[in-house]
PDB file of C-alpha atoms in Angstrom:
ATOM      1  CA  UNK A   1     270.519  49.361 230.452  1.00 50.00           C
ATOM      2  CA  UNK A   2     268.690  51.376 232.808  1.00 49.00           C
ATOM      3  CA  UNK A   3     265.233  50.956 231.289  1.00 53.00           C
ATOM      4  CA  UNK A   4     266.044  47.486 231.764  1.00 49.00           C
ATOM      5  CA  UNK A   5     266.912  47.285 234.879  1.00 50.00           C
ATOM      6  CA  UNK A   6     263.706  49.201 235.473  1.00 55.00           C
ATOM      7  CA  UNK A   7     261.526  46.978 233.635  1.00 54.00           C
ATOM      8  CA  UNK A   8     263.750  43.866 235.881  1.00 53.00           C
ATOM      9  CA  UNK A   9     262.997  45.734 239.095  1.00 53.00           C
ATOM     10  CA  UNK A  10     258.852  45.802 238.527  1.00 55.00           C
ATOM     11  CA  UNK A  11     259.123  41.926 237.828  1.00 54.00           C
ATOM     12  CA  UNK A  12     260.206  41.133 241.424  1.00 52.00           C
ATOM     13  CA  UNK A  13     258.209  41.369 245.046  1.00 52.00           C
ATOM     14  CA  UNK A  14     261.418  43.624 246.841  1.00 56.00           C
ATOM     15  CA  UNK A  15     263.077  46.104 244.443  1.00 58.00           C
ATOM     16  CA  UNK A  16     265.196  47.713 246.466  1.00 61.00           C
ATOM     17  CA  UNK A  17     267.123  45.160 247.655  1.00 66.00           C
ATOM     18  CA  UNK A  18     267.434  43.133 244.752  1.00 72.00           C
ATOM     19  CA  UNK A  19     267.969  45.794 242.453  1.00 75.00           C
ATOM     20  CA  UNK A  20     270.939  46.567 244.516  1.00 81.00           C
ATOM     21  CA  UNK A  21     272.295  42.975 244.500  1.00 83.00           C
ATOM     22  CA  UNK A  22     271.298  42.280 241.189  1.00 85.00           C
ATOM     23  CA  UNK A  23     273.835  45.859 240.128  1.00 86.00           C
ATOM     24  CA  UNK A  24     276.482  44.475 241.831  1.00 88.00           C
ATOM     25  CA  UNK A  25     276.498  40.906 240.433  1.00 90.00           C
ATOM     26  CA  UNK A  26     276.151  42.054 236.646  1.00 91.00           C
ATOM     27  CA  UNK A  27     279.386  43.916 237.685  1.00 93.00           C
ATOM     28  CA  UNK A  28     280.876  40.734 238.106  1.00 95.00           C
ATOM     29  CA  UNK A  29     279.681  39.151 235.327  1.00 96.00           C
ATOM     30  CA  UNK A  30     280.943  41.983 232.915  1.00 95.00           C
ATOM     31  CA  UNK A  31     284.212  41.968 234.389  1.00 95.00           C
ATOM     32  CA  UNK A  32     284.592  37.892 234.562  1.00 96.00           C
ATOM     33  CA  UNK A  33     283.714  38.058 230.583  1.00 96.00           C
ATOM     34  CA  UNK A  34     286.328  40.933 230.170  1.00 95.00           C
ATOM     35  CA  UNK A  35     289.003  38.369 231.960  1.00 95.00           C
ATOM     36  CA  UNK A  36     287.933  35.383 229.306  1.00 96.00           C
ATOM     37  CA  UNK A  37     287.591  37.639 226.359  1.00 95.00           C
ATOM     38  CA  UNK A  38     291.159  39.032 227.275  1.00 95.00           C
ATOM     39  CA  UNK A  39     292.891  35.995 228.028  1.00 95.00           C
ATOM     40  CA  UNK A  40     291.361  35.135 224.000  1.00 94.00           C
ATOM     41  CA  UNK A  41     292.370  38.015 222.795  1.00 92.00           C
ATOM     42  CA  UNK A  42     295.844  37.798 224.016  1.00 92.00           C
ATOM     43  CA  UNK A  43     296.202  34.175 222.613  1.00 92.00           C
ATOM     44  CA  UNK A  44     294.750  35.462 218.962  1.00 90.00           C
ATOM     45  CA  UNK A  45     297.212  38.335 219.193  1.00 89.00           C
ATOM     46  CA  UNK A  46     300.184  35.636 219.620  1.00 90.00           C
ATOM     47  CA  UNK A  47     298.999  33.143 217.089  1.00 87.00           C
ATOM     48  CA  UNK A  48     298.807  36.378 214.521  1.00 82.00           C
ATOM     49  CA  UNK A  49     302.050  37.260 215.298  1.00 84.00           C
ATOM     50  CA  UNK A  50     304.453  33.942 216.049  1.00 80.00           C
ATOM     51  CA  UNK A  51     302.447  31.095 214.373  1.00 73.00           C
ATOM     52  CA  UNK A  52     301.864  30.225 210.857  1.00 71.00           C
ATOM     53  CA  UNK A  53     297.845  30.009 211.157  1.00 77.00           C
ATOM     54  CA  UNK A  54     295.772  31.341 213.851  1.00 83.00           C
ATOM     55  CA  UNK A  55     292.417  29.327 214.848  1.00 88.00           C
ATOM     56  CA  UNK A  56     290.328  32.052 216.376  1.00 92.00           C
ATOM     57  CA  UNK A  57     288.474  33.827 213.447  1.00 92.00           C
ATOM     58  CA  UNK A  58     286.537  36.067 215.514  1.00 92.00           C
ATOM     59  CA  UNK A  59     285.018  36.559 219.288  1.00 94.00           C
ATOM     60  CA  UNK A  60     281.983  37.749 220.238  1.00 94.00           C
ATOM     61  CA  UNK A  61     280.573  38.339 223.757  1.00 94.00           C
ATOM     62  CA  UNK A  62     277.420  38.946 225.805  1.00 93.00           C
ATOM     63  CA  UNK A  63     275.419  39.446 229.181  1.00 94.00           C
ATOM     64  CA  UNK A  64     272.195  38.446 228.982  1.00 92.00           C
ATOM     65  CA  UNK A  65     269.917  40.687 229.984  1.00 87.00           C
ATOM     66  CA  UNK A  66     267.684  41.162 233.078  1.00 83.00           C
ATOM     67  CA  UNK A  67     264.118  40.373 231.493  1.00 84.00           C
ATOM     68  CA  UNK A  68     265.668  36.635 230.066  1.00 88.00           C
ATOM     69  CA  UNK A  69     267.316  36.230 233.046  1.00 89.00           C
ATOM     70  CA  UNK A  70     263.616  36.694 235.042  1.00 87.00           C
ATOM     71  CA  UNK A  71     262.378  34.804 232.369  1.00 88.00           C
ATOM     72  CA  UNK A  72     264.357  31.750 232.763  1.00 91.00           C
ATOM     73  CA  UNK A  73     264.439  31.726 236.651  1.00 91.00           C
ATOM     74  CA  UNK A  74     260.367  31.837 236.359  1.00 90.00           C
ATOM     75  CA  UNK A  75     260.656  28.893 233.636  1.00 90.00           C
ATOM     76  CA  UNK A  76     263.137  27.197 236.227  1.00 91.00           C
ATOM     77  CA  UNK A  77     260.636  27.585 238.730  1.00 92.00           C
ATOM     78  CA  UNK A  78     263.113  29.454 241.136  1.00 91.00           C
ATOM     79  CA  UNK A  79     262.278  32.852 242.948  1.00 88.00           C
ATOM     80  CA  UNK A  80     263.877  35.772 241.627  1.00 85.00           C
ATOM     81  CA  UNK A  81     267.250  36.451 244.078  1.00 86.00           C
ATOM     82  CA  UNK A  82     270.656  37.520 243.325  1.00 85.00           C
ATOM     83  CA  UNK A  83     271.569  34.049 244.602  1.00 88.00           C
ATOM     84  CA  UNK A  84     269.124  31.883 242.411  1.00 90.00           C
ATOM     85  CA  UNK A  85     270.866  33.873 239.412  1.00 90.00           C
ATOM     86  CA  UNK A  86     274.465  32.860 240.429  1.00 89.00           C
ATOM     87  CA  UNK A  87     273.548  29.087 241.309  1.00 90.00           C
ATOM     88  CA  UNK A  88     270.957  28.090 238.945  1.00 92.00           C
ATOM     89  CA  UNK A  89     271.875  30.462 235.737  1.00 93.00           C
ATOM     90  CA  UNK A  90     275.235  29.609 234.259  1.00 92.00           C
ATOM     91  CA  UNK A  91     274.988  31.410 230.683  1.00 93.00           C
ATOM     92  CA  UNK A  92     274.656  35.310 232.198  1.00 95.00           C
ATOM     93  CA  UNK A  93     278.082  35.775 231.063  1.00 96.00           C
ATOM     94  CA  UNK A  94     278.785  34.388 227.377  1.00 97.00           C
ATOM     95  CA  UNK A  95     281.716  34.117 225.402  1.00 97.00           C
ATOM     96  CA  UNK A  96     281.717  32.820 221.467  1.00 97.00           C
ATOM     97  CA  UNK A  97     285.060  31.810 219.383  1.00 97.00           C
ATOM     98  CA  UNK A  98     284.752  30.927 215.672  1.00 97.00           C
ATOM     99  CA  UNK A  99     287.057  29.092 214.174  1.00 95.00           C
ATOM    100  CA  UNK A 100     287.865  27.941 210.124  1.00 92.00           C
ATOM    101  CA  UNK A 101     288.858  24.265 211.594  1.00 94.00           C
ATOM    102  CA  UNK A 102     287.070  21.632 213.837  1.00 94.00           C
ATOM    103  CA  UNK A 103     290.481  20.871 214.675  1.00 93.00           C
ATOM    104  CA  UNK A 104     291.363  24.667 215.851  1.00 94.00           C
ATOM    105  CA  UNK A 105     287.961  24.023 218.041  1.00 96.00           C
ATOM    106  CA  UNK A 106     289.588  21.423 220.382  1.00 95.00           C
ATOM    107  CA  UNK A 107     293.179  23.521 220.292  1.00 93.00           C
ATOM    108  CA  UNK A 108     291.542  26.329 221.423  1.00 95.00           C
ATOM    109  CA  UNK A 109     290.000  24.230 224.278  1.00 96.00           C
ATOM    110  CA  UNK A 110     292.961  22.819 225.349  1.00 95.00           C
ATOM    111  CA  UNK A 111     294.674  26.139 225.556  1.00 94.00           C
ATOM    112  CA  UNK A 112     291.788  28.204 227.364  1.00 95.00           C
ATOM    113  CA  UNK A 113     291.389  25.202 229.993  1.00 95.00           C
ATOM    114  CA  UNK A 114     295.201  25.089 230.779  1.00 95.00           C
ATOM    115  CA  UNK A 115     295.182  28.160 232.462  1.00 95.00           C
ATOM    116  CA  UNK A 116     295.870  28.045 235.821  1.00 94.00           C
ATOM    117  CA  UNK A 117     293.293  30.661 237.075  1.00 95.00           C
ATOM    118  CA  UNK A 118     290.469  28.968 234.842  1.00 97.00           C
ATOM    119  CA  UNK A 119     288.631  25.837 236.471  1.00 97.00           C
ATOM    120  CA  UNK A 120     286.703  24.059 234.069  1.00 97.00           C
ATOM    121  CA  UNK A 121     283.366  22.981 235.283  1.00 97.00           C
ATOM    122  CA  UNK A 122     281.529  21.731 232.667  1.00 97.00           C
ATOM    123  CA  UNK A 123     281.831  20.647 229.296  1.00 98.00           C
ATOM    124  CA  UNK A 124     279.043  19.706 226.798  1.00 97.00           C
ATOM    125  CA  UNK A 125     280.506  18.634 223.226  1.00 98.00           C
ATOM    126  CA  UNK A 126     277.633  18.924 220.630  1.00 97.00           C
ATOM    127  CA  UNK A 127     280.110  18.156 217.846  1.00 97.00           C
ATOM    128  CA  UNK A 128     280.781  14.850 218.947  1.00 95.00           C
ATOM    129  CA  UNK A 129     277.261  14.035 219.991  1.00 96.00           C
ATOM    130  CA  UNK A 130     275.208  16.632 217.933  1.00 96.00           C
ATOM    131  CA  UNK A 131     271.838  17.881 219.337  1.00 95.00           C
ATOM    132  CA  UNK A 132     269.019  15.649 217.596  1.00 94.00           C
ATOM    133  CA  UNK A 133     268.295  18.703 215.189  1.00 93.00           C
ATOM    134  CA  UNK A 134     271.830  18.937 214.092  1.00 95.00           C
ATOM    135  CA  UNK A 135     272.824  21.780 216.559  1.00 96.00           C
ATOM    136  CA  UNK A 136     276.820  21.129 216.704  1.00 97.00           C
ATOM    137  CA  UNK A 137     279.499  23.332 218.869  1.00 98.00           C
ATOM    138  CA  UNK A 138     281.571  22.939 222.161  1.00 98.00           C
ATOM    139  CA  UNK A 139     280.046  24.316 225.278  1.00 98.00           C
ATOM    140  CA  UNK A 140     282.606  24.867 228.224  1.00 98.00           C
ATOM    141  CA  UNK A 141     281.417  26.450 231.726  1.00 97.00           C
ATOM    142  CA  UNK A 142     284.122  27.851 233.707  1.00 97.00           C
ATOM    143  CA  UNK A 143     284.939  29.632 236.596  1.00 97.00           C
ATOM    144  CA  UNK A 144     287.108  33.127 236.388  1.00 96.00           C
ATOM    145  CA  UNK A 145     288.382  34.939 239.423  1.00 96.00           C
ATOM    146  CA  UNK A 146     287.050  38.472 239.944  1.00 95.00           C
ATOM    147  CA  UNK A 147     289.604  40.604 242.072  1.00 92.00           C
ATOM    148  CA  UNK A 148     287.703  42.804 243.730  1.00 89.00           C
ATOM    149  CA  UNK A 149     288.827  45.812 246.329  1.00 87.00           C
ATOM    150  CA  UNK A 150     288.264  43.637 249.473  1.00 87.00           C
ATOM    151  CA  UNK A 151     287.679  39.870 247.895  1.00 91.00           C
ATOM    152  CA  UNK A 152     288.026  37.887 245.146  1.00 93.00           C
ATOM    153  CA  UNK A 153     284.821  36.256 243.741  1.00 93.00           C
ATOM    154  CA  UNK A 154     285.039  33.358 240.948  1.00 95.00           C
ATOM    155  CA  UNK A 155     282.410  33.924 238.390  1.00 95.00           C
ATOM    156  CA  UNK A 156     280.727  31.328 235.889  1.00 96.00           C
ATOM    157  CA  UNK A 157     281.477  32.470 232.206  1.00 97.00           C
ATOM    158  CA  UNK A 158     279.912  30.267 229.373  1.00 98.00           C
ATOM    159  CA  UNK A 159     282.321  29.339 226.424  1.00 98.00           C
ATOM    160  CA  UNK A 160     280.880  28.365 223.421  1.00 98.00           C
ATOM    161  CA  UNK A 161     283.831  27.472 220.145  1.00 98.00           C
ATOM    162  CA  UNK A 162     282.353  26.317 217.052  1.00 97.00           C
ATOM    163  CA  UNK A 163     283.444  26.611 213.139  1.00 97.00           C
ATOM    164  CA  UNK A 164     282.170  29.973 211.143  1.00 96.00           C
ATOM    165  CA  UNK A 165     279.899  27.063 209.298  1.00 96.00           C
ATOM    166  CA  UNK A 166     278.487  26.040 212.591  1.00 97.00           C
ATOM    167  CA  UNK A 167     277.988  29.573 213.637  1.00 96.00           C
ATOM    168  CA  UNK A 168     276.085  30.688 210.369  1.00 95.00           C
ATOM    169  CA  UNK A 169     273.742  26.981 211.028  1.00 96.00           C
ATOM    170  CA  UNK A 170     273.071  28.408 214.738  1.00 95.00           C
ATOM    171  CA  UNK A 171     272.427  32.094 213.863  1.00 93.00           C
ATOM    172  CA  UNK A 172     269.893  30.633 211.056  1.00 92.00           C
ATOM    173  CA  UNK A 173     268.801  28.331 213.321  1.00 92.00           C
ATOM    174  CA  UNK A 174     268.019  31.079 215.722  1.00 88.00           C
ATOM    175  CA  UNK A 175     266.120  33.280 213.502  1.00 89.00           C
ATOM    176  CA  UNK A 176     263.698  30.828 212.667  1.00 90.00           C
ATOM    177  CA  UNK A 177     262.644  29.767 216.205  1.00 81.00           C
ATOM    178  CA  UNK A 178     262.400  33.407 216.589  1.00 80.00           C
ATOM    179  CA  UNK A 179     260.052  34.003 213.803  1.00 82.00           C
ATOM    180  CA  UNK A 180     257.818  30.866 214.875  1.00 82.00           C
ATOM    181  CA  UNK A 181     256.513  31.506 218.526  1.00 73.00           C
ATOM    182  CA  UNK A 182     256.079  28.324 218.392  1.00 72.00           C
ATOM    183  CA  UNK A 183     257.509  25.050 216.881  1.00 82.00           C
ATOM    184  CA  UNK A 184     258.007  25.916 213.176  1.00 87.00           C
ATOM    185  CA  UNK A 185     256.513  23.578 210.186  1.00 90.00           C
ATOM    186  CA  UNK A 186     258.076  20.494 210.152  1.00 92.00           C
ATOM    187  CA  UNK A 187     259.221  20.672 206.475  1.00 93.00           C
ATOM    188  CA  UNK A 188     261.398  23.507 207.908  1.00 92.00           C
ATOM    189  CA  UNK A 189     262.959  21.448 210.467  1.00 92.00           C
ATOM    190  CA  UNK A 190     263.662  18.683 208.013  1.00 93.00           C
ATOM    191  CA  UNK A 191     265.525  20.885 205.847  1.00 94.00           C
ATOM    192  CA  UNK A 192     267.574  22.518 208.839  1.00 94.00           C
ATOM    193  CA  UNK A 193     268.422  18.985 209.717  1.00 95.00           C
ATOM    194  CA  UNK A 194     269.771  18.620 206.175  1.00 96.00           C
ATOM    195  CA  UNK A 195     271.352  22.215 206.093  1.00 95.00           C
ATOM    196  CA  UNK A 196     272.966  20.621 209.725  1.00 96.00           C
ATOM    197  CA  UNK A 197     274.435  17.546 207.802  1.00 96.00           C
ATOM    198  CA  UNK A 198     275.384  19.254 204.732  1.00 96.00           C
ATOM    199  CA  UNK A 199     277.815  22.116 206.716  1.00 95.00           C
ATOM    200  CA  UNK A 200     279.064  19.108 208.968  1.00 96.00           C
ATOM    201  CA  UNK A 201     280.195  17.460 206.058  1.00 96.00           C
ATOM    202  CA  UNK A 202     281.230  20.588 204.529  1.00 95.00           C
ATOM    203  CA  UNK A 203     283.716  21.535 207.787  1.00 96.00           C
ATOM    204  CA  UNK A 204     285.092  17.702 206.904  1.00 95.00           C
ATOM    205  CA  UNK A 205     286.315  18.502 203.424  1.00 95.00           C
ATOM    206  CA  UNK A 206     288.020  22.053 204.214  1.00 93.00           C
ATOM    207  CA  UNK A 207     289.667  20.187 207.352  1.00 93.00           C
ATOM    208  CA  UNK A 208     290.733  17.716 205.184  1.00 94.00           C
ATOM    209  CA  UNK A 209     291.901  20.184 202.070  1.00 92.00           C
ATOM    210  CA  UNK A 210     294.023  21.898 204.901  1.00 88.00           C
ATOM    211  CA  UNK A 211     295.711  19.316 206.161  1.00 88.00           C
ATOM    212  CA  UNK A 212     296.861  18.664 202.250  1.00 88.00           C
ATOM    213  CA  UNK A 213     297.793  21.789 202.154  1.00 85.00           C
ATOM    214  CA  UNK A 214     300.141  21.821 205.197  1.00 82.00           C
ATOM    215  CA  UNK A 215     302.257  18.603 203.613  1.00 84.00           C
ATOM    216  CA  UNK A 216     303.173  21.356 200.884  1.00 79.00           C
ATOM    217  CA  UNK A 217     304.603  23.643 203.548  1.00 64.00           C
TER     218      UNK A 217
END
């Protein structure tokens, strides 16, 4: 981290200052996404323990770090400011649940939303209107209160809850736009798109073969 910040603090016109700023709101970041991923955590620790099936496979979490977050402020065409960050970046702090079911996808939702010290801001639902190369997952922005020593701050944290199918699509998906620099071959794309349609129709049947196997219960 601090060869980072380093590298962040040569990439803008008043170090000092920023740098400072730029500390103290990656402090509030971390501890926004330590809220969310507890508040998750606690709810996979009840459904483990009172219900009969628990839709939270996994959780993984993440702060971007400061030479994407230059990056996409340059690419947004804003100066590089502590407040530019906070207004105009909303995925610093990240949060990903996987889930077996669609249907645990929209529970989850409902149950993370409900809480009264969570605002929901924004919600983008790529299952129900899938990107036009097949991306699919629910994207929630929210706002978290940070208690801090003298104030409390609310902090954006990015939510994204898709299926473990979806999430192996978008971590493929990723490493091949990494590999390419630029657009990959469009034979490759075609095939994603395919590879997009078969695990959609794939997280259909195991919905469906669950819900069978509930009636037995």
């Amino acid at each position: 981290m601090v060869s980072e910040l380093d590298n962040f603090s040569r990439e803008i016109s008043n170090p000092s200052t920023i740098f400072n700023e730029f500390k103290h709101l990656m402090l509030l970041y971390n501890c926004a996404l330590r809220e969310v991923d507890t508040k998750l955590t606690i709810l996979n620790d009840e459904f483990q323990v009172i219900h009969d099936h628990n839709p939270i496979e996994h959780i993984k979490s993440r702060i971007k770090t400061p030479e994407s977050i230059v990056k996409k402020l340059k690419r947004k065409g804003f100066e590089i400011t502590a407040e530019n960050m906070k207004t105009h970046i909303s995925d610093i702090a990240g949060i990903r649940v996987i889930c077996s079911f669609t249907s645990d996808i929209y529970k989850i939702f409902e149950l993370i939303t409900s809480q009264s010290d969570i605002t929901l801001l924004k919600v983008k639902d790529y299952i129900k209107s899938p990107k036009p190369n097949g991306y699919r997952s629910l994207h929630l922005l929210v706002e978290v209160p940070v208690f801090l020593s003298e104030k409390t701050e609310p902090m954006k944290v990015e939510i994204q809850i898709r299926t473990v199918a979806m999430d192996f699509w978008a971590s493929l998906e990723h490493k091949i736009h990494y590999k390419f620099e630029k657009t990959p071959p469009q034979y490759i794309l075609d095939n994603l798109k395919l590879c997009a349609d078969t695990v959609n129709a794939l997280d259909a049947e195991m919905l469906m073969l669950n819900e069978e196997i509930q009636k037995y219960k």
